[in-house]
Amino acid sequence: MDLDDLSIDESRIGRELSRLAEFSAAPAPAVTRVLFSPEDLAARAYLSDLAAEAGLTVRTDAVGNLFMRWEGSQPDLPAVATGSHCDAIPHSGQYDGTVGVLGGLEAIRALQRCGSAPRRSIELVMFTAEEPTRYGIGCLGSRLLAGVLEPAAADALKDAEGTTLAQLRATAGCTGELASVELASGHYHRFVELHIEQGPLLERDGVDIGAVTAIAAPAALRVKYGGPGGHAGAVLMVDRRDPLLPAARLALAVDRAARESGAPDTVATVGVMDVHPRAINSIPREVTLEIDVRDIDGPRRDAVLEQIDASAEQYGNDARCMTAIEVLNADPPATCDKTIVAAIEAAAAAAGLSCQRMISRAYHDSLFMSLAAPTAMIFIPCREGISHRPEEFAAPSAMAGGVEVLARTLWQLASEK
Ligand code: HGY
Ligand code: MN
Ligand code: MN
């Protein structure tokens, strides 16, 4: 196999990404593709067809992780895996996750075009529900693969309509016990994920490739405040116990706790604030906040979580409101495998691309795949670092560069004895 014959079909990646973006519940250029929605099911079917066209064997597990495999000459050896996600949070962009899935497919096709099969099989994975949109917790598919999410608890997760994951996955044709999803120890030899940076550093520094050395530790909380509600005109202020007030105080406290953590790496966001019954002339009866807290340092993130928890309790008591605090997830940071990082750097050099080491402030399925196999990530620049917005953009040449580095890295790892 002569990798000098490697050629990446840049325009095909662009066409397939554009087609995938059409499977959306939001009008272009925004993309909304939530777990097992009609758009998600259509995207899964499209991807399966592309993989079958490339001669890959396609299978789905009980939670909907999609596996597309290029059989190696020694199929009994643990495979090398790559992949990412195709679900998209509401009104976001078309590159988050999809570059790693369609880019992984093009990396495999490019290697196929070079000739012989790899020693180890190469498997492309589209992970189910990397985004937390439907169930409040992200990386459902990779958590279950890594065995760090209890299957019964996962099946019992309820969305805003009260639909459990068990009910939902059944409608999507994902049958079987969730306990069957967990990978056997040593199932994969290595895992590498290609992803847009979702930050400004590569573009700012004029660097083509990021070799990710660590992934920040994400946590999420759901806080509910409750009060009697009532008529906006008839209930005097002295008689009110309005849950929106502790919620408003808590949003400010969340921001303050992150800013005062002692490091710029701590970030915290109140991305959801639902007011019920949401009527101008009705005093709120229930207010729900969903809070995202991250840091590259686990203990520092946990200290901020404790502060937020104490503030949430205090503000609820002050307002004489019902207070319920639920930790949705609080995951450790991940360290990427040094040998794969070195392989990524060597692949970038062979491709004539500049490369720098960096951390990922966004989380990815790699955070959990690192618990199942030695793992690392390849970043490519995205315009102005914008992500989770319709303006998200990655240049075709940047994607082609990332795919070439992924292909070279996969070949290197799949050739290992
Ligand atoms: O939120 C994240 O970091 C990822 O994009 N789901
Ligand atoms: Mn995302
Ligand atoms: Mn992503």
GROMACS .gro file of C-alpha atoms and ligand atoms in nm:
model
  425
    1MET     CA    1   0.000   0.000   0.000
    2ASP     CA    2   0.156   0.327  -0.109
    3LEU     CA    3   0.002   0.612   0.085
    4ASP     CA    4   0.154   0.855  -0.164
    5ASP     CA    5  -0.135   0.752  -0.388
    6LEU     CA    6  -0.376   0.873  -0.119
    7SER     CA    7  -0.623   1.124  -0.261
    8ILE     CA    8  -0.918   1.275  -0.074
    9ASP     CA    9  -1.233   1.351  -0.268
   10GLU     CA   10  -1.291   1.701  -0.126
   11SER     CA   11  -1.598   1.781  -0.336
   12ARG     CA   12  -1.766   1.450  -0.244
   13ILE     CA   13  -1.729   1.528   0.128
   14GLY     CA   14  -1.893   1.866   0.065
   15ARG     CA   15  -2.180   1.712  -0.133
   16GLU     CA   16  -2.248   1.448   0.129
   17LEU     CA   17  -2.235   1.700   0.416
   18SER     CA   18  -2.480   1.924   0.231
   19ARG     CA   19  -2.714   1.632   0.170
   20LEU     CA   20  -2.692   1.524   0.534
   21ALA     CA   21  -2.774   1.880   0.645
   22GLU     CA   22  -3.106   1.855   0.458
   23PHE     CA   23  -3.224   1.603   0.718
   24SER     CA   24  -3.316   1.878   0.962
   25ALA     CA   25  -3.617   2.003   1.159
   26ALA     CA   26  -3.493   2.361   1.116
   27PRO     CA   27  -3.475   2.563   0.794
   28ALA     CA   28  -3.128   2.593   0.633
   29PRO     CA   29  -2.865   2.703   0.716
   30ALA     CA   30  -2.963   2.590   1.067
   31VAL     CA   31  -2.966   2.218   1.147
   32THR     CA   32  -3.176   2.049   1.415
   33ARG     CA   33  -3.150   1.669   1.431
   34VAL     CA   34  -3.257   1.521   1.762
   35LEU     CA   35  -3.221   1.158   1.868
   36PHE     CA   36  -3.453   0.924   1.675
   37SER     CA   37  -3.653   1.212   1.525
   38PRO     CA   38  -3.768   1.157   1.164
   39GLU     CA   39  -3.468   1.366   1.054
   40ASP     CA   40  -3.230   1.153   1.259
   41LEU     CA   41  -3.375   0.831   1.118
   42ALA     CA   42  -3.341   0.968   0.763
   43ALA     CA   43  -2.980   1.067   0.831
   44ARG     CA   44  -2.906   0.720   0.965
   45ALA     CA   45  -3.055   0.558   0.654
   46TYR     CA   46  -2.855   0.790   0.427
   47LEU     CA   47  -2.531   0.709   0.608
   48SER     CA   48  -2.601   0.334   0.602
   49ASP     CA   49  -2.655   0.352   0.226
   50LEU     CA   50  -2.327   0.537   0.173
   51ALA     CA   51  -2.142   0.281   0.385
   52ALA     CA   52  -2.299  -0.010   0.197
   53GLU     CA   53  -2.200   0.155  -0.133
   54ALA     CA   54  -1.841   0.155  -0.002
   55GLY     CA   55  -1.865  -0.218   0.062
   56LEU     CA   56  -1.865  -0.184   0.441
   57THR     CA   57  -2.066  -0.421   0.659
   58VAL     CA   58  -2.326  -0.222   0.853
   59ARG     CA   59  -2.484  -0.311   1.186
   60THR     CA   60  -2.672  -0.128   1.461
   61ASP     CA   61  -2.667  -0.205   1.833
   62ALA     CA   62  -2.952  -0.187   2.085
   63VAL     CA   63  -2.918   0.188   2.144
   64GLY     CA   64  -2.870   0.276   1.780
   65ASN     CA   65  -2.494   0.308   1.754
   66LEU     CA   66  -2.418   0.244   1.386
   67PHE     CA   67  -2.106   0.037   1.298
   68MET     CA   68  -1.965   0.037   0.941
   69ARG     CA   69  -1.673  -0.201   0.902
   70TRP     CA   70  -1.394  -0.246   0.644
   71GLU     CA   71  -1.272  -0.599   0.704
   72GLY     CA   72  -0.896  -0.634   0.745
   73SER     CA   73  -0.671  -0.915   0.629
   74GLN     CA   74  -0.657  -1.038   0.990
   75PRO     CA   75  -1.021  -0.989   1.094
   76ASP     CA   76  -0.975  -1.160   1.430
   77LEU     CA   77  -0.742  -0.885   1.552
   78PRO     CA   78  -0.909  -0.600   1.747
   79ALA     CA   79  -1.012  -0.336   1.495
   80VAL     CA   80  -0.915   0.029   1.478
   81ALA     CA   81  -1.221   0.251   1.513
   82THR     CA   82  -1.302   0.605   1.413
   83GLY     CA   83  -1.625   0.803   1.415
   84SER     CA   84  -1.836   1.074   1.575
   85HIS     CA   85  -2.203   1.179   1.581
   86CYS     CA   86  -2.470   1.305   1.342
   87ASP     CA   87  -2.725   1.438   1.588
   88ALA     CA   88  -2.742   1.818   1.610
   89ILE     CA   89  -2.875   2.044   1.885
   90PRO     CA   90  -3.161   2.281   1.792
   91HIS     CA   91  -3.072   2.553   1.541
   92SER     CA   92  -2.705   2.456   1.517
   93GLY     CA   93  -2.468   2.396   1.227
   94GLN     CA   94  -2.386   2.123   0.976
   95TYR     CA   95  -2.025   2.037   1.071
   96ASP     CA   96  -2.032   1.941   1.442
   97GLY     CA   97  -1.988   1.563   1.451
   98THR     CA   98  -2.072   1.504   1.086
   99VAL     CA   99  -1.717   1.591   0.973
  100GLY     CA  100  -1.596   1.297   1.181
  101VAL     CA  101  -1.856   1.059   1.041
  102LEU     CA  102  -1.852   1.150   0.670
  103GLY     CA  103  -1.482   1.235   0.696
  104GLY     CA  104  -1.421   0.892   0.845
  105LEU     CA  105  -1.611   0.734   0.558
  106GLU     CA  106  -1.406   0.927   0.301
  107ALA     CA  107  -1.083   0.831   0.484
  108ILE     CA  108  -1.180   0.465   0.445
  109ARG     CA  109  -1.279   0.509   0.080
  110ALA     CA  110  -0.950   0.690   0.009
  111LEU     CA  111  -0.755   0.403   0.165
  112GLN     CA  112  -0.963   0.153  -0.034
  113ARG     CA  113  -0.871   0.340  -0.352
  114CYS     CA  114  -0.503   0.290  -0.264
  115GLY     CA  115  -0.532  -0.087  -0.292
  116SER     CA  116  -0.483  -0.358  -0.028
  117ALA     CA  117  -0.691  -0.419   0.282
  118PRO     CA  118  -0.547  -0.315   0.620
  119ARG     CA  119  -0.410  -0.576   0.860
  120ARG     CA  120  -0.662  -0.479   1.128
  121SER     CA  121  -1.021  -0.404   1.030
  122ILE     CA  122  -1.116  -0.036   1.035
  123GLU     CA  123  -1.459   0.041   1.176
  124LEU     CA  124  -1.650   0.367   1.142
  125VAL     CA  125  -1.894   0.437   1.427
  126MET     CA  126  -2.183   0.683   1.427
  127PHE     CA  127  -2.260   0.723   1.797
  128THR     CA  128  -2.616   0.761   1.916
  129ALA     CA  129  -2.714   1.084   2.097
  130GLU     CA  130  -2.383   1.259   2.152
  131GLU     CA  131  -2.592   1.569   2.218
  132PRO     CA  132  -2.793   1.596   2.545
  133THR     CA  133  -3.095   1.758   2.377
  134ARG     CA  134  -3.353   1.486   2.430
  135TYR     CA  135  -3.257   1.329   2.762
  136GLY     CA  136  -3.040   1.595   2.927
  137ILE     CA  137  -2.731   1.372   2.923
  138GLY     CA  138  -2.493   1.357   2.628
  139CYS     CA  139  -2.295   1.070   2.479
  140LEU     CA  140  -2.562   0.807   2.551
  141GLY     CA  141  -2.423   0.569   2.288
  142SER     CA  142  -2.056   0.599   2.384
  143ARG     CA  143  -2.134   0.588   2.758
  144LEU     CA  144  -2.313   0.255   2.709
  145LEU     CA  145  -2.031   0.123   2.487
  146ALA     CA  146  -1.780   0.214   2.760
  147GLY     CA  147  -2.001   0.055   3.026
  148VAL     CA  148  -2.028   0.370   3.239
  149LEU     CA  149  -2.403   0.419   3.215
  150GLU     CA  150  -2.629   0.169   3.389
  151PRO     CA  151  -2.851   0.016   3.112
  152ALA     CA  152  -3.174   0.013   3.318
  153ALA     CA  153  -3.120   0.377   3.421
  154ALA     CA  154  -3.059   0.467   3.057
  155ASP     CA  155  -3.376   0.293   2.939
  156ALA     CA  156  -3.572   0.475   3.210
  157LEU     CA  157  -3.456   0.823   3.101
  158LYS     CA  158  -3.761   1.038   3.016
  159ASP     CA  159  -3.778   1.323   2.767
  160ALA     CA  160  -3.992   1.638   2.803
  161GLU     CA  161  -4.296   1.447   2.673
  162GLY     CA  162  -4.241   1.164   2.922
  163THR     CA  163  -4.121   0.918   2.656
  164THR     CA  164  -3.857   0.682   2.791
  165LEU     CA  165  -3.547   0.582   2.596
  166ALA     CA  166  -3.680   0.225   2.603
  167GLN     CA  167  -4.002   0.334   2.429
  168LEU     CA  168  -3.823   0.563   2.187
  169ARG     CA  169  -3.554   0.321   2.073
  170ALA     CA  170  -3.819   0.055   2.014
  171THR     CA  171  -3.999   0.289   1.772
  172ALA     CA  172  -3.664   0.335   1.594
  173GLY     CA  173  -3.630  -0.041   1.557
  174CYS     CA  174  -3.345  -0.064   1.808
  175THR     CA  175  -3.430  -0.383   1.988
  176GLY     CA  176  -3.230  -0.596   2.228
  177GLU     CA  177  -3.110  -0.539   2.581
  178LEU     CA  178  -2.905  -0.223   2.645
  179ALA     CA  179  -2.671  -0.440   2.851
  180SER     CA  180  -2.559  -0.594   2.520
  181VAL     CA  181  -2.416  -0.258   2.403
  182GLU     CA  182  -2.108  -0.257   2.629
  183LEU     CA  183  -1.787  -0.343   2.445
  184ALA     CA  184  -1.583  -0.639   2.564
  185SER     CA  185  -1.248  -0.540   2.711
  186GLY     CA  186  -0.992  -0.492   2.431
  187HIS     CA  187  -1.264  -0.490   2.166
  188TYR     CA  188  -1.095  -0.203   1.982
  189HIS     CA  189  -0.719  -0.166   1.932
  190ARG     CA  190  -0.737   0.215   1.907
  191PHE     CA  191  -0.999   0.492   1.855
  192VAL     CA  192  -0.946   0.821   1.670
  193GLU     CA  193  -1.208   1.093   1.619
  194LEU     CA  194  -1.196   1.374   1.362
  195HIS     CA  195  -1.388   1.685   1.469
  196ILE     CA  196  -1.406   2.059   1.411
  197GLU     CA  197  -1.226   2.246   1.690
  198GLN     CA  198  -1.536   2.439   1.801
  199GLY     CA  199  -1.295   2.709   1.916
  200PRO     CA  200  -1.078   2.981   1.757
  201LEU     CA  201  -0.720   2.867   1.824
  202LEU     CA  202  -0.625   2.681   1.505
  203GLU     CA  203  -0.763   2.956   1.283
  204ARG     CA  204  -0.604   3.229   1.500
  205ASP     CA  205  -0.263   3.052   1.491
  206GLY     CA  206  -0.291   2.962   1.121
  207VAL     CA  207  -0.244   2.590   1.199
  208ASP     CA  208  -0.403   2.316   0.987
  209ILE     CA  209  -0.440   2.033   1.241
  210GLY     CA  210  -0.495   2.002   1.617
  211ALA     CA  211  -0.363   1.691   1.792
  212VAL     CA  212  -0.584   1.674   2.100
  213THR     CA  213  -0.407   1.575   2.423
  214ALA     CA  214  -0.697   1.608   2.671
  215ILE     CA  215  -1.074   1.655   2.679
  216ALA     CA  216  -1.239   1.880   2.940
  217ALA     CA  217  -1.462   1.738   3.214
  218PRO     CA  218  -1.833   1.811   3.157
  219ALA     CA  219  -2.106   1.820   3.423
  220ALA     CA  220  -2.476   1.905   3.402
  221LEU     CA  221  -2.734   1.991   3.667
  222ARG     CA  222  -3.110   2.031   3.654
  223VAL     CA  223  -3.262   2.262   3.920
  224LYS     CA  224  -3.640   2.298   3.968
  225TYR     CA  225  -3.804   2.565   4.181
  226GLY     CA  226  -4.175   2.547   4.263
  227GLY     CA  227  -4.433   2.784   4.413
  228PRO     CA  228  -4.815   2.824   4.437
  229GLY     CA  229  -4.838   3.045   4.127
  230GLY     CA  230  -5.164   3.240   4.095
  231HIS     CA  231  -5.324   3.541   3.934
  232ALA     CA  232  -5.077   3.813   3.833
  233GLY     CA  233  -5.326   4.083   3.927
  234ALA     CA  234  -5.494   3.945   4.233
  235VAL     CA  235  -5.203   3.813   4.440
  236LEU     CA  236  -5.028   4.090   4.634
  237MET     CA  237  -4.647   4.094   4.632
  238VAL     CA  238  -4.631   4.015   5.005
  239ASP     CA  239  -4.824   3.693   4.941
  240ARG     CA  240  -4.607   3.566   4.660
  241ARG     CA  241  -4.352   3.283   4.650
  242ASP     CA  242  -4.234   3.329   4.290
  243PRO     CA  243  -3.988   3.053   4.173
  244LEU     CA  244  -3.853   3.271   3.897
  245LEU     CA  245  -3.671   3.484   4.156
  246PRO     CA  246  -3.440   3.214   4.298
  247ALA     CA  247  -3.390   3.096   3.939
  248ALA     CA  248  -3.277   3.444   3.833
  249ARG     CA  249  -3.042   3.470   4.132
  250LEU     CA  250  -2.902   3.125   4.054
  251ALA     CA  251  -2.826   3.214   3.691
  252LEU     CA  252  -2.613   3.504   3.815
  253ALA     CA  253  -2.446   3.283   4.077
  254VAL     CA  254  -2.357   3.021   3.813
  255ASP     CA  255  -2.183   3.283   3.600
  256ARG     CA  256  -2.004   3.429   3.904
  257ALA     CA  257  -1.884   3.088   4.029
  258ALA     CA  258  -1.717   3.012   3.696
  259ARG     CA  259  -1.557   3.356   3.665
  260GLU     CA  260  -1.423   3.338   4.023
  261SER     CA  261  -1.292   2.979   4.008
  262GLY     CA  262  -0.931   3.100   3.985
  263ALA     CA  263  -0.876   2.980   3.629
  264PRO     CA  264  -1.001   3.081   3.283
  265ASP     CA  265  -1.063   2.711   3.200
  266THR     CA  266  -1.378   2.695   3.412
  267VAL     CA  267  -1.695   2.760   3.213
  268ALA     CA  268  -2.059   2.746   3.319
  269THR     CA  269  -2.378   2.808   3.126
  270VAL     CA  270  -2.750   2.816   3.199
  271GLY     CA  271  -2.871   2.697   2.858
  272VAL     CA  272  -3.226   2.608   2.958
  273MET     CA  273  -3.472   2.805   3.170
  274ASP     CA  274  -3.831   2.682   3.136
  275VAL     CA  275  -4.110   2.878   3.307
  276HIS     CA  276  -4.444   2.705   3.369
  277PRO     CA  277  -4.721   2.790   3.287
  278ARG     CA  278  -4.544   3.065   3.083
  279ALA     CA  279  -4.829   3.318   3.075
  280ILE     CA  280  -4.785   3.691   3.116
  281ASN     CA  281  -5.070   3.718   3.366
  282SER     CA  282  -4.987   3.410   3.573
  283ILE     CA  283  -4.726   3.397   3.847
  284PRO     CA  284  -4.477   3.117   3.758
  285ARG     CA  285  -4.555   2.788   3.932
  286GLU     CA  286  -4.244   2.596   3.829
  287VAL     CA  287  -3.910   2.707   3.685
  288THR     CA  288  -3.652   2.457   3.555
  289LEU     CA  289  -3.289   2.544   3.487
  290GLU     CA  290  -3.036   2.317   3.313
  291ILE     CA  291  -2.677   2.411   3.394
  292ASP     CA  292  -2.360   2.303   3.210
  293VAL     CA  293  -2.030   2.328   3.402
  294ARG     CA  294  -1.688   2.230   3.261
  295ASP     CA  295  -1.319   2.256   3.334
  296ILE     CA  296  -1.003   2.076   3.226
  297ASP     CA  297  -0.940   2.026   3.600
  298GLY     CA  298  -1.189   1.784   3.759
  299PRO     CA  299  -1.157   1.893   4.125
  300ARG     CA  300  -1.186   2.261   4.031
  301ARG     CA  301  -1.502   2.184   3.834
  302ASP     CA  302  -1.640   1.989   4.130
  303ALA     CA  303  -1.575   2.283   4.365
  304VAL     CA  304  -1.783   2.503   4.134
  305LEU     CA  305  -2.059   2.239   4.130
  306GLU     CA  306  -2.067   2.241   4.510
  307GLN     CA  307  -2.092   2.621   4.514
  308ILE     CA  308  -2.382   2.612   4.267
  309ASP     CA  309  -2.554   2.340   4.467
  310ALA     CA  310  -2.527   2.547   4.791
  311SER     CA  311  -2.651   2.862   4.619
  312ALA     CA  312  -2.943   2.675   4.462
  313GLU     CA  313  -3.052   2.547   4.802
  314GLN     CA  314  -3.005   2.888   4.970
  315TYR     CA  315  -3.199   3.083   4.707
  316GLY     CA  316  -3.486   2.835   4.716
  317ASN     CA  317  -3.510   2.865   5.094
  318ASP     CA  318  -3.493   3.246   5.080
  319ALA     CA  319  -3.789   3.245   4.838
  320ARG     CA  320  -3.975   2.979   5.042
  321CYS     CA  321  -3.998   2.773   4.720
  322MET     CA  322  -3.975   2.397   4.663
  323THR     CA  323  -3.621   2.320   4.545
  324ALA     CA  324  -3.509   2.003   4.358
  325ILE     CA  325  -3.148   1.963   4.243
  326GLU     CA  326  -3.047   1.674   4.013
  327VAL     CA  327  -2.693   1.604   3.892
  328LEU     CA  328  -2.739   1.472   3.537
  329ASN     CA  329  -2.371   1.389   3.487
  330ALA     CA  330  -2.033   1.482   3.633
  331ASP     CA  331  -1.764   1.314   3.422
  332PRO     CA  332  -1.385   1.312   3.467
  333PRO     CA  333  -1.163   1.470   3.202
  334ALA     CA  334  -0.990   1.239   2.952
  335THR     CA  335  -0.621   1.216   2.863
  336CYS     CA  336  -0.550   1.115   2.503
  337ASP     CA  337  -0.311   0.833   2.420
  338LYS     CA  338   0.040   0.970   2.362
  339THR     CA  339   0.130   0.721   2.089
  340ILE     CA  340  -0.179   0.810   1.889
  341VAL     CA  341  -0.106   1.181   1.937
  342ALA     CA  342   0.241   1.115   1.795
  343ALA     CA  343   0.089   0.920   1.504
  344ILE     CA  344  -0.140   1.215   1.428
  345GLU     CA  345   0.157   1.452   1.430
  346ALA     CA  346   0.353   1.222   1.198
  347ALA     CA  347   0.052   1.192   0.967
  348ALA     CA  348   0.016   1.571   0.953
  349ALA     CA  349   0.385   1.605   0.866
  350ALA     CA  350   0.353   1.340   0.593
  351ALA     CA  351   0.057   1.532   0.455
  352GLY     CA  352   0.258   1.855   0.462
  353LEU     CA  353   0.023   2.010   0.716
  354SER     CA  354   0.109   2.215   1.025
  355CYS     CA  355  -0.003   2.067   1.356
  356GLN     CA  356  -0.020   2.178   1.720
  357ARG     CA  357  -0.118   2.000   2.040
  358MET     CA  358  -0.423   2.130   2.220
  359ILE     CA  359  -0.700   2.045   2.463
  360SER     CA  360  -1.067   2.008   2.375
  361ARG     CA  361  -1.301   2.231   2.575
  362ALA     CA  362  -1.601   2.065   2.411
  363TYR     CA  363  -1.677   1.708   2.506
  364HIS     CA  364  -1.700   1.429   2.249
  365ASP     CA  365  -1.766   1.058   2.228
  366SER     CA  366  -1.390   1.026   2.260
  367LEU     CA  367  -1.432   1.123   2.627
  368PHE     CA  368  -1.596   0.784   2.684
  369MET     CA  369  -1.423   0.583   2.413
  370SER     CA  370  -1.100   0.666   2.601
  371LEU     CA  371  -1.233   0.435   2.875
  372ALA     CA  372  -1.270   0.148   2.625
  373ALA     CA  373  -0.954   0.188   2.413
  374PRO     CA  374  -0.649   0.415   2.372
  375THR     CA  375  -0.801   0.725   2.212
  376ALA     CA  376  -0.707   1.058   2.055
  377MET     CA  377  -0.869   1.328   1.842
  378ILE     CA  378  -0.784   1.525   1.530
  379PHE     CA  379  -0.915   1.882   1.512
  380ILE     CA  380  -0.957   2.101   1.207
  381PRO     CA  381  -1.020   2.475   1.217
  382CYS     CA  382  -1.373   2.615   1.197
  383ARG     CA  383  -1.441   2.974   1.095
  384GLU     CA  384  -1.400   3.214   1.390
  385GLY     CA  385  -1.431   2.912   1.618
  386ILE     CA  386  -1.809   2.930   1.578
  387SER     CA  387  -2.008   2.617   1.663
  388HIS     CA  388  -2.357   2.522   1.786
  389ARG     CA  389  -2.478   2.803   1.558
  390PRO     CA  390  -2.604   2.800   1.197
  391GLU     CA  391  -2.296   3.003   1.095
  392GLU     CA  392  -2.069   2.707   1.181
  393PHE     CA  393  -1.832   2.647   0.886
  394ALA     CA  394  -1.527   2.437   0.798
  395ALA     CA  395  -1.346   2.504   0.468
  396PRO     CA  396  -1.343   2.213   0.218
  397SER     CA  397  -0.962   2.223   0.214
  398ALA     CA  398  -0.952   2.206   0.595
  399MET     CA  399  -1.183   1.904   0.593
  400ALA     CA  400  -0.979   1.734   0.321
  401GLY     CA  401  -0.663   1.793   0.526
  402GLY     CA  402  -0.824   1.647   0.835
  403VAL     CA  403  -0.947   1.346   0.640
  404GLU     CA  404  -0.601   1.284   0.494
  405VAL     CA  405  -0.444   1.297   0.841
  406LEU     CA  406  -0.716   1.063   0.970
  407ALA     CA  407  -0.660   0.820   0.682
  408ARG     CA  408  -0.283   0.814   0.739
  409THR     CA  409  -0.331   0.771   1.114
  410LEU     CA  410  -0.585   0.492   1.072
  411TRP     CA  411  -0.355   0.311   0.830
  412GLN     CA  412  -0.063   0.341   1.073
  413LEU     CA  413  -0.270   0.206   1.365
  414ALA     CA  414  -0.433  -0.068   1.155
  415SER     CA  415  -0.088  -0.189   1.044
  416GLU     CA  416   0.026  -0.242   1.404
  417LYS     CA  417   0.078  -0.603   1.508
  418HGY     O1  418  -2.148   2.016   2.434
  418HGY     C1  419  -2.049   1.967   2.378
  418HGY     O2  420  -1.935   1.988   2.416
  418HGY     C2  421  -2.068   1.878   2.258
  418HGY     O3  422  -2.069   1.959   2.145
  418HGY     N1  423  -2.190   1.802   2.268
  419MN      MN  424  -2.210   1.956   1.976
  420MN      MN  425  -1.962   1.724   1.847
   0.00000   0.00000   0.00000
